[in-house]
mmCIF file of C-alpha atoms in Angstrom:
data_model
loop_
_atom_site.group_PDB
_atom_site.id
_atom_site.type_symbol
_atom_site.label_atom_id
_atom_site.label_comp_id
_atom_site.label_asym_id
_atom_site.label_seq_id
_atom_site.Cartn_x
_atom_site.Cartn_y
_atom_site.Cartn_z
ATOM 1 C CA MET A 3 -36.208 -4.955 60.071
ATOM 2 C CA THR A 4 -34.626 -1.587 60.686
ATOM 3 C CA GLY A 5 -31.393 -0.267 59.230
ATOM 4 C CA GLU A 6 -29.711 -0.864 62.598
ATOM 5 C CA ASP A 7 -30.519 -4.537 63.087
ATOM 6 C CA HIS A 8 -30.605 -6.128 59.644
ATOM 7 C CA ARG A 9 -27.737 -7.526 57.665
ATOM 8 C CA ARG A 10 -27.266 -6.345 54.101
ATOM 9 C CA ILE A 11 -25.648 -8.339 51.321
ATOM 10 C CA LEU A 12 -24.383 -6.940 48.008
ATOM 11 C CA VAL A 13 -23.907 -9.284 45.050
ATOM 12 C CA ILE A 14 -21.358 -7.375 42.983
ATOM 13 C CA GLY A 15 -20.587 -8.200 39.364
ATOM 14 C CA ILE A 16 -16.874 -7.619 38.723
ATOM 15 C CA GLY A 17 -16.633 -8.360 35.004
ATOM 16 C CA ALA A 18 -14.892 -11.134 33.115
ATOM 17 C CA GLY A 19 -11.351 -10.514 34.345
ATOM 18 C CA ASP A 20 -10.152 -7.106 33.140
ATOM 19 C CA PRO A 21 -9.898 -4.805 36.207
ATOM 20 C CA ASP A 22 -10.894 -1.896 33.959
ATOM 21 C CA HIS A 23 -14.289 -3.555 33.396
ATOM 22 C CA VAL A 24 -15.268 -3.085 37.038
ATOM 23 C CA THR A 25 -18.032 -0.482 36.897
ATOM 24 C CA LEU A 26 -18.222 2.701 38.949
ATOM 25 C CA ALA A 27 -21.313 1.251 40.638
ATOM 26 C CA ALA A 28 -19.306 -1.817 41.662
ATOM 27 C CA VAL A 29 -16.513 0.373 43.060
ATOM 28 C CA ARG A 30 -18.997 2.413 45.098
ATOM 29 C CA ALA A 31 -20.585 -0.803 46.365
ATOM 30 C CA MET A 32 -17.222 -2.230 47.436
ATOM 31 C CA ARG A 33 -16.470 0.953 49.361
ATOM 32 C CA ASP A 34 -19.693 0.453 51.326
ATOM 33 C CA CYS A 35 -18.863 -3.128 52.375
ATOM 34 C CA GLU A 36 -17.296 -4.145 55.640
ATOM 35 C CA VAL A 37 -16.997 -7.891 55.006
ATOM 36 C CA PHE A 38 -16.103 -9.631 51.730
ATOM 37 C CA PHE A 39 -16.883 -13.320 51.337
ATOM 38 C CA LEU A 40 -14.439 -14.990 48.941
ATOM 39 C CA LEU A 41 -15.126 -18.597 47.989
ATOM 40 C CA ASP A 42 -11.967 -20.594 47.348
ATOM 41 C CA LYS A 43 -12.310 -23.227 44.632
ATOM 42 C CA GLY A 44 -8.914 -24.802 45.309
ATOM 43 C CA ALA A 45 -5.338 -24.459 44.134
ATOM 44 C CA ARG A 46 -6.199 -25.071 40.472
ATOM 45 C CA VAL A 47 -8.093 -21.787 40.267
ATOM 46 C CA SER A 48 -6.124 -19.803 42.846
ATOM 47 C CA GLU A 49 -5.567 -17.112 40.205
ATOM 48 C CA LEU A 50 -9.280 -16.250 40.335
ATOM 49 C CA THR A 51 -9.126 -15.832 44.102
ATOM 50 C CA ARG A 52 -6.030 -13.650 43.760
ATOM 51 C CA LEU A 53 -7.748 -11.383 41.237
ATOM 52 C CA ARG A 54 -10.717 -10.893 43.556
ATOM 53 C CA ARG A 55 -8.445 -10.112 46.497
ATOM 54 C CA ASN A 56 -6.628 -7.530 44.379
ATOM 55 C CA LEU A 57 -9.918 -5.829 43.540
ATOM 56 C CA VAL A 58 -10.877 -5.721 47.212
ATOM 57 C CA ALA A 59 -7.493 -4.297 48.177
ATOM 58 C CA GLU A 60 -7.782 -1.588 45.512
ATOM 59 C CA HIS A 61 -11.394 -0.523 45.935
ATOM 60 C CA ALA A 62 -12.656 -1.465 49.416
ATOM 61 C CA GLY A 63 -12.929 1.116 52.154
ATOM 62 C CA PRO A 64 -10.769 1.222 55.294
ATOM 63 C CA GLY A 65 -11.406 -1.342 57.983
ATOM 64 C CA HIS A 66 -12.854 -3.998 55.698
ATOM 65 C CA ARG A 67 -12.407 -7.683 56.392
ATOM 66 C CA VAL A 68 -12.010 -10.621 54.001
ATOM 67 C CA VAL A 69 -13.527 -13.980 54.913
ATOM 68 C CA ARG A 70 -12.395 -16.948 52.843
ATOM 69 C CA ALA A 71 -14.316 -20.195 52.678
ATOM 70 C CA GLU A 72 -13.978 -23.348 50.619
ATOM 71 C CA ASP A 73 -16.615 -23.606 47.925
ATOM 72 C CA PRO A 74 -18.507 -26.926 48.078
ATOM 73 C CA ARG A 75 -17.133 -29.349 45.526
ATOM 74 C CA ARG A 76 -19.258 -30.549 42.634
ATOM 75 C CA ASP A 77 -19.247 -34.075 41.278
ATOM 76 C CA ARG A 78 -18.152 -33.516 37.668
ATOM 77 C CA SER A 79 -17.866 -37.115 36.566
ATOM 78 C CA PRO A 80 -19.619 -37.923 33.242
ATOM 79 C CA THR A 81 -23.306 -38.665 33.662
ATOM 80 C CA GLY A 82 -26.695 -38.382 32.014
ATOM 81 C CA PRO A 83 -28.820 -35.189 32.015
ATOM 82 C CA ALA A 84 -31.075 -36.232 34.913
ATOM 83 C CA ALA A 85 -28.193 -37.178 37.207
ATOM 84 C CA TYR A 86 -26.279 -34.046 36.218
ATOM 85 C CA GLN A 87 -29.263 -31.860 37.123
ATOM 86 C CA ALA A 88 -29.602 -33.604 40.490
ATOM 87 C CA ARG A 89 -25.925 -33.047 41.247
ATOM 88 C CA VAL A 90 -26.184 -29.342 40.451
ATOM 89 C CA VAL A 91 -29.253 -28.994 42.694
ATOM 90 C CA ASP A 92 -27.413 -30.765 45.530
ATOM 91 C CA TRP A 93 -24.377 -28.520 45.056
ATOM 92 C CA ARG A 94 -26.564 -25.398 45.195
ATOM 93 C CA HIS A 95 -28.196 -26.596 48.420
ATOM 94 C CA ARG A 96 -24.762 -27.077 49.987
ATOM 95 C CA ARG A 97 -23.733 -23.643 48.757
ATOM 96 C CA ALA A 98 -26.822 -22.163 50.426
ATOM 97 C CA ASP A 99 -25.792 -23.907 53.668
ATOM 98 C CA LEU A 100 -22.387 -22.246 53.435
ATOM 99 C CA TYR A 101 -23.843 -18.808 52.664
ATOM 100 C CA GLU A 102 -26.181 -19.064 55.632
ATOM 101 C CA GLN A 103 -23.282 -19.946 57.921
ATOM 102 C CA LEU A 104 -21.114 -17.099 56.625
ATOM 103 C CA ILE A 105 -23.831 -14.475 56.943
ATOM 104 C CA ARG A 106 -24.807 -15.670 60.435
ATOM 105 C CA ASP A 107 -21.293 -16.079 61.879
ATOM 106 C CA GLU A 108 -19.203 -13.470 60.053
ATOM 107 C CA LEU A 109 -21.580 -10.545 59.475
ATOM 108 C CA ALA A 110 -22.975 -8.716 62.480
ATOM 109 C CA PRO A 111 -26.478 -7.218 62.384
ATOM 110 C CA GLY A 112 -26.462 -3.748 60.854
ATOM 111 C CA ARG A 113 -23.391 -4.503 58.728
ATOM 112 C CA THR A 114 -22.907 -4.927 54.967
ATOM 113 C CA GLY A 115 -21.212 -7.892 53.334
ATOM 114 C CA ALA A 116 -20.488 -8.733 49.713
ATOM 115 C CA PHE A 117 -20.008 -11.603 47.313
ATOM 116 C CA LEU A 118 -17.884 -10.712 44.268
ATOM 117 C CA VAL A 119 -19.210 -12.525 41.224
ATOM 118 C CA TRP A 120 -17.488 -12.924 37.867
ATOM 119 C CA GLY A 121 -19.227 -11.325 34.912
ATOM 120 C CA ASP A 122 -22.821 -10.310 35.509
ATOM 121 C CA PRO A 123 -24.511 -12.150 38.425
ATOM 122 C CA ALA A 124 -27.909 -11.378 36.891
ATOM 123 C CA LEU A 125 -27.073 -13.291 33.711
ATOM 124 C CA TYR A 126 -25.788 -16.732 34.620
ATOM 125 C CA ASP A 127 -24.721 -17.451 38.194
ATOM 126 C CA SER A 128 -25.950 -19.422 41.203
ATOM 127 C CA THR A 129 -25.280 -16.778 43.861
ATOM 128 C CA ILE A 130 -28.724 -15.210 43.675
ATOM 129 C CA ASP A 131 -30.454 -18.604 43.820
ATOM 130 C CA ALA A 132 -28.416 -19.586 46.880
ATOM 131 C CA LEU A 133 -29.232 -16.342 48.673
ATOM 132 C CA GLU A 134 -32.919 -16.748 47.822
ATOM 133 C CA GLU A 135 -32.845 -20.197 49.413
ATOM 134 C CA VAL A 136 -31.214 -18.798 52.549
ATOM 135 C CA ALA A 137 -33.794 -16.004 52.710
ATOM 136 C CA ASP A 138 -36.649 -18.493 52.314
ATOM 137 C CA ARG A 139 -35.365 -20.521 55.254
ATOM 138 C CA GLY A 140 -35.753 -17.428 57.469
ATOM 139 C CA ALA A 141 -33.115 -18.437 60.016
ATOM 140 C CA VAL A 142 -30.863 -15.447 59.275
ATOM 141 C CA PRO A 143 -32.684 -12.208 58.383
ATOM 142 C CA PHE A 144 -31.008 -10.112 55.697
ATOM 143 C CA THR A 145 -31.693 -8.100 52.570
ATOM 144 C CA TYR A 146 -29.639 -8.103 49.397
ATOM 145 C CA ASP A 147 -29.083 -6.081 46.241
ATOM 146 C CA VAL A 148 -27.445 -7.004 42.933
ATOM 147 C CA ILE A 149 -24.951 -4.758 41.149
ATOM 148 C CA PRO A 150 -24.716 -5.864 37.499
ATOM 149 C CA GLY A 151 -21.346 -6.396 35.838
ATOM 150 C CA VAL A 152 -19.861 -6.760 32.367
ATOM 151 C CA SER A 153 -20.662 -10.297 31.229
ATOM 152 C CA SER A 154 -18.248 -12.635 29.476
ATOM 153 C CA VAL A 155 -20.540 -12.867 26.442
ATOM 154 C CA SER A 156 -20.582 -9.070 26.165
ATOM 155 C CA VAL A 157 -16.789 -9.002 26.258
ATOM 156 C CA LEU A 158 -16.667 -11.856 23.736
ATOM 157 C CA ALA A 159 -18.816 -9.934 21.252
ATOM 158 C CA ALA A 160 -16.823 -6.742 21.781
ATOM 159 C CA ARG A 161 -13.477 -8.497 21.279
ATOM 160 C CA HIS A 162 -14.723 -9.924 17.979
ATOM 161 C CA ARG A 163 -16.185 -6.555 16.940
ATOM 162 C CA THR A 164 -19.673 -7.970 16.540
ATOM 163 C CA THR A 165 -23.015 -7.877 18.386
ATOM 164 C CA LEU A 166 -24.885 -10.508 20.368
ATOM 165 C CA THR A 167 -28.145 -9.680 18.608
ATOM 166 C CA ARG A 168 -28.948 -8.999 14.971
ATOM 167 C CA LEU A 169 -31.843 -7.226 13.307
ATOM 168 C CA GLY A 170 -35.000 -9.303 13.541
ATOM 169 C CA ARG A 171 -33.195 -12.325 14.975
ATOM 170 C CA PRO A 172 -33.260 -13.641 18.570
ATOM 171 C CA VAL A 173 -30.264 -14.915 20.498
ATOM 172 C CA ARG A 174 -30.478 -17.826 22.909
ATOM 173 C CA ILE A 175 -28.113 -18.071 25.877
ATOM 174 C CA ALA A 176 -27.652 -21.684 26.905
ATOM 175 C CA PRO A 177 -25.156 -24.081 28.498
ATOM 176 C CA GLY A 178 -23.203 -26.313 26.144
ATOM 177 C CA ARG A 179 -24.903 -29.492 27.352
ATOM 178 C CA HIS A 180 -28.277 -28.094 26.328
ATOM 179 C CA VAL A 181 -26.997 -26.996 22.920
ATOM 180 C CA ALA A 182 -25.426 -30.410 22.378
ATOM 181 C CA ALA A 183 -28.761 -32.098 23.029
ATOM 182 C CA SER A 184 -31.113 -29.625 21.369
ATOM 183 C CA GLY A 185 -29.090 -28.846 18.255
ATOM 184 C CA LEU A 186 -28.753 -25.612 16.306
ATOM 185 C CA ALA A 187 -31.869 -23.878 15.020
ATOM 186 C CA GLU A 188 -31.743 -21.794 11.841
ATOM 187 C CA ASP A 189 -34.100 -19.187 13.309
ATOM 188 C CA GLU A 190 -31.861 -18.126 16.214
ATOM 189 C CA ASP A 191 -28.260 -17.448 17.179
ATOM 190 C CA VAL A 192 -26.799 -19.149 20.249
ATOM 191 C CA ALA A 193 -24.445 -17.810 22.915
ATOM 192 C CA VAL A 194 -22.935 -20.848 24.612
ATOM 193 C CA MET A 195 -21.764 -20.605 28.241
ATOM 194 C CA LEU A 196 -20.434 -23.487 30.336
ATOM 195 C CA ASP A 197 -19.594 -26.864 28.782
ATOM 196 C CA VAL A 198 -18.641 -25.209 25.503
ATOM 197 C CA GLY A 199 -16.699 -28.333 24.586
ATOM 198 C CA ALA A 200 -19.877 -30.425 24.719
ATOM 199 C CA ALA A 201 -21.608 -28.156 22.188
ATOM 200 C CA LEU A 202 -18.608 -28.111 19.842
ATOM 201 C CA SER A 203 -18.057 -31.858 20.047
ATOM 202 C CA ALA A 204 -21.688 -32.445 19.106
ATOM 203 C CA HIS A 205 -21.851 -29.923 16.250
ATOM 204 C CA HIS A 206 -18.272 -29.489 15.033
ATOM 205 C CA ARG A 207 -19.187 -30.742 11.542
ATOM 206 C CA GLU A 208 -22.231 -28.507 11.117
ATOM 207 C CA GLU A 209 -22.105 -26.548 7.864
ATOM 208 C CA GLY A 210 -23.528 -23.071 7.408
ATOM 209 C CA TRP A 211 -22.602 -21.720 10.842
ATOM 210 C CA TRP A 212 -20.086 -19.101 11.909
ATOM 211 C CA MET A 213 -18.415 -19.220 15.331
ATOM 212 C CA TYR A 214 -16.917 -16.532 17.537
ATOM 213 C CA TRP A 215 -15.029 -18.184 20.410
ATOM 214 C CA GLY A 216 -13.045 -16.811 23.317
ATOM 215 C CA ALA A 217 -11.385 -18.114 26.468
ATOM 216 C CA TYR A 218 -10.173 -16.115 29.464
ATOM 217 C CA VAL A 219 -11.674 -13.031 27.801
ATOM 218 C CA GLY A 220 -10.629 -9.803 29.458
ATOM 219 C CA THR A 221 -7.455 -11.323 30.940
ATOM 220 C CA PRO A 222 -3.816 -11.348 29.779
ATOM 221 C CA GLU A 223 -4.301 -15.010 28.747
ATOM 222 C CA GLU A 224 -7.174 -14.228 26.369
ATOM 223 C CA LEU A 225 -7.660 -16.535 23.355
ATOM 224 C CA LEU A 226 -9.900 -15.637 20.406
ATOM 225 C CA VAL A 227 -10.912 -17.600 17.299
ATOM 226 C CA SER A 228 -13.550 -16.871 14.666
ATOM 227 C CA GLY A 229 -14.494 -18.584 11.433
ATOM 228 C CA PRO A 230 -16.860 -21.157 9.878
ATOM 229 C CA LEU A 231 -17.806 -23.645 12.586
ATOM 230 C CA ALA A 232 -16.882 -26.699 10.508
ATOM 231 C CA ASP A 233 -13.442 -25.218 9.781
ATOM 232 C CA VAL A 234 -12.398 -24.013 13.247
ATOM 233 C CA ALA A 235 -14.247 -26.202 15.783
ATOM 234 C CA ASP A 236 -11.622 -28.955 15.914
ATOM 235 C CA ARG A 237 -8.862 -26.383 16.361
ATOM 236 C CA VAL A 238 -10.807 -24.738 19.181
ATOM 237 C CA LEU A 239 -11.247 -28.106 20.908
ATOM 238 C CA GLU A 240 -7.457 -28.558 20.736
ATOM 239 C CA LEU A 241 -6.895 -25.065 22.117
ATOM 240 C CA ARG A 242 -9.321 -25.731 24.972
ATOM 241 C CA ALA A 243 -7.500 -28.926 25.935
ATOM 242 C CA THR A 244 -4.088 -27.220 25.804
ATOM 243 C CA ALA A 245 -5.289 -24.216 27.789
ATOM 244 C CA ARG A 246 -6.978 -26.376 30.430
ATOM 245 C CA GLU A 247 -3.791 -28.391 30.846
ATOM 246 C CA ARG A 248 -1.712 -25.232 31.125
ATOM 247 C CA HIS A 249 -3.915 -23.366 33.616
ATOM 248 C CA GLY A 250 -5.764 -26.201 35.351
ATOM 249 C CA TRP A 251 -9.097 -24.580 34.454
ATOM 250 C CA ILE A 252 -10.835 -22.858 31.581
ATOM 251 C CA MET A 253 -13.551 -20.246 31.255
ATOM 252 C CA ASP A 254 -14.780 -19.814 27.708
ATOM 253 C CA ALA A 255 -17.839 -18.952 25.658
ATOM 254 C CA CYS A 256 -18.824 -18.837 22.019
ATOM 255 C CA LEU A 257 -21.419 -17.271 19.761
ATOM 256 C CA LEU A 258 -22.843 -19.412 16.942
ATOM 257 C CA ARG A 259 -24.821 -17.864 14.106
ATOM 258 C CA ALA A 260 -26.058 -18.957 10.706
ATOM 259 C CA GLU A 261 -23.787 -17.735 7.913
ATOM 260 C CA SER A 262 -26.778 -17.206 5.633
ATOM 261 C CA ARG A 263 -27.937 -14.407 7.933
ATOM 262 C CA ALA A 264 -24.737 -12.304 7.718
ATOM 263 C CA GLY A 265 -22.643 -14.559 9.955
ATOM 264 C CA ALA A 266 -19.922 -14.924 7.356
ATOM 265 C CA ARG A 267 -20.381 -11.701 5.416
ATOM 266 C CA GLU A 268 -19.868 -8.072 6.160
ATOM 267 C CA ALA A 269 -21.656 -5.161 4.499
ATOM 268 C CA GLY A 270 -21.162 -5.276 0.751
ATOM 269 C CA GLY A 271 -20.948 -9.062 0.650
ATOM 270 C CA VAL A 272 -17.267 -9.337 1.602
ATOM 271 C CA GLU A 273 -16.552 -12.554 3.469
ATOM 272 C CA LYS A 274 -14.934 -12.244 6.863
ATOM 273 C CA PRO A 275 -11.570 -14.028 7.030
ATOM 274 C CA LEU A 276 -10.747 -16.672 9.591
ATOM 275 C CA ARG A 277 -9.213 -14.990 12.601
ATOM 276 C CA TRP A 278 -6.848 -16.618 15.082
ATOM 277 C CA ARG A 279 -5.675 -14.356 17.829
ATOM 278 C CA ALA A 280 -3.983 -14.827 21.181
ATOM 279 C CA ALA A 281 -2.966 -12.329 23.822
ATOM 280 C CA ALA A 282 0.704 -11.771 24.546
ATOM 281 C CA GLY A 283 2.109 -14.704 26.491
ATOM 282 C CA ALA A 284 -0.777 -17.012 25.562
ATOM 283 C CA PRO A 285 -0.362 -20.136 23.426
ATOM 284 C CA HIS A 286 -0.208 -19.284 19.726
ATOM 285 C CA CYS A 287 -3.523 -19.785 17.941
#
């Protein structure tokens, strides 16, 4: 393919919600794009679509075009691990079908299009997998590049004034369902993304663990809680339920680490206090 006849796709990480977390690389990438594909997840999360449109309006170059499409719906009814995995695979196949249609019908050869992805698309997102499936099919020739963004777990650690990693200790990044089933291991810390409630419901009585939790991090509705897991988990589950009812959706993450390895103590052996913090306008923690 030559530069004149191939389509180019940019997968642009736009951070966890704070417009100031959009990187200079992401801004430059948006200025190079002629078509922006925005997937609409329905009225319940219309705020996310609005935020993406605002970023496009602020940073995109002249003459750009926005193409909206309805994201395929996932079956989220309770189920076992095997059925859940099958449903996710089916949803990703249908997403690949949609991507193929959008690239073929809305992006002319020689043009550049973009998908704006929350957080860092290289960390935990299905966009790259869907594009790989479309590329493997070979029906619509294109190339793509990934522009990394500021991830929600990075913002979570920064908001709590801590680090994701500690000296000589690994950190595992896993969905809540996996953490609920596998348990907590003393030899590693865990950053939980997706289904955080499942992990907390399974381990909310675990002693010896410290939790840093955040929801809507990087947005005006940000919620933050830290403290011993056994002391704050039930309160966090209540906050999650209240926030989901209020907004119609929730995006949250947490970092779990063993207190015996400095989770509950700062330098000099001083214990960290429980911290409850909410952004202005958010429900009181």
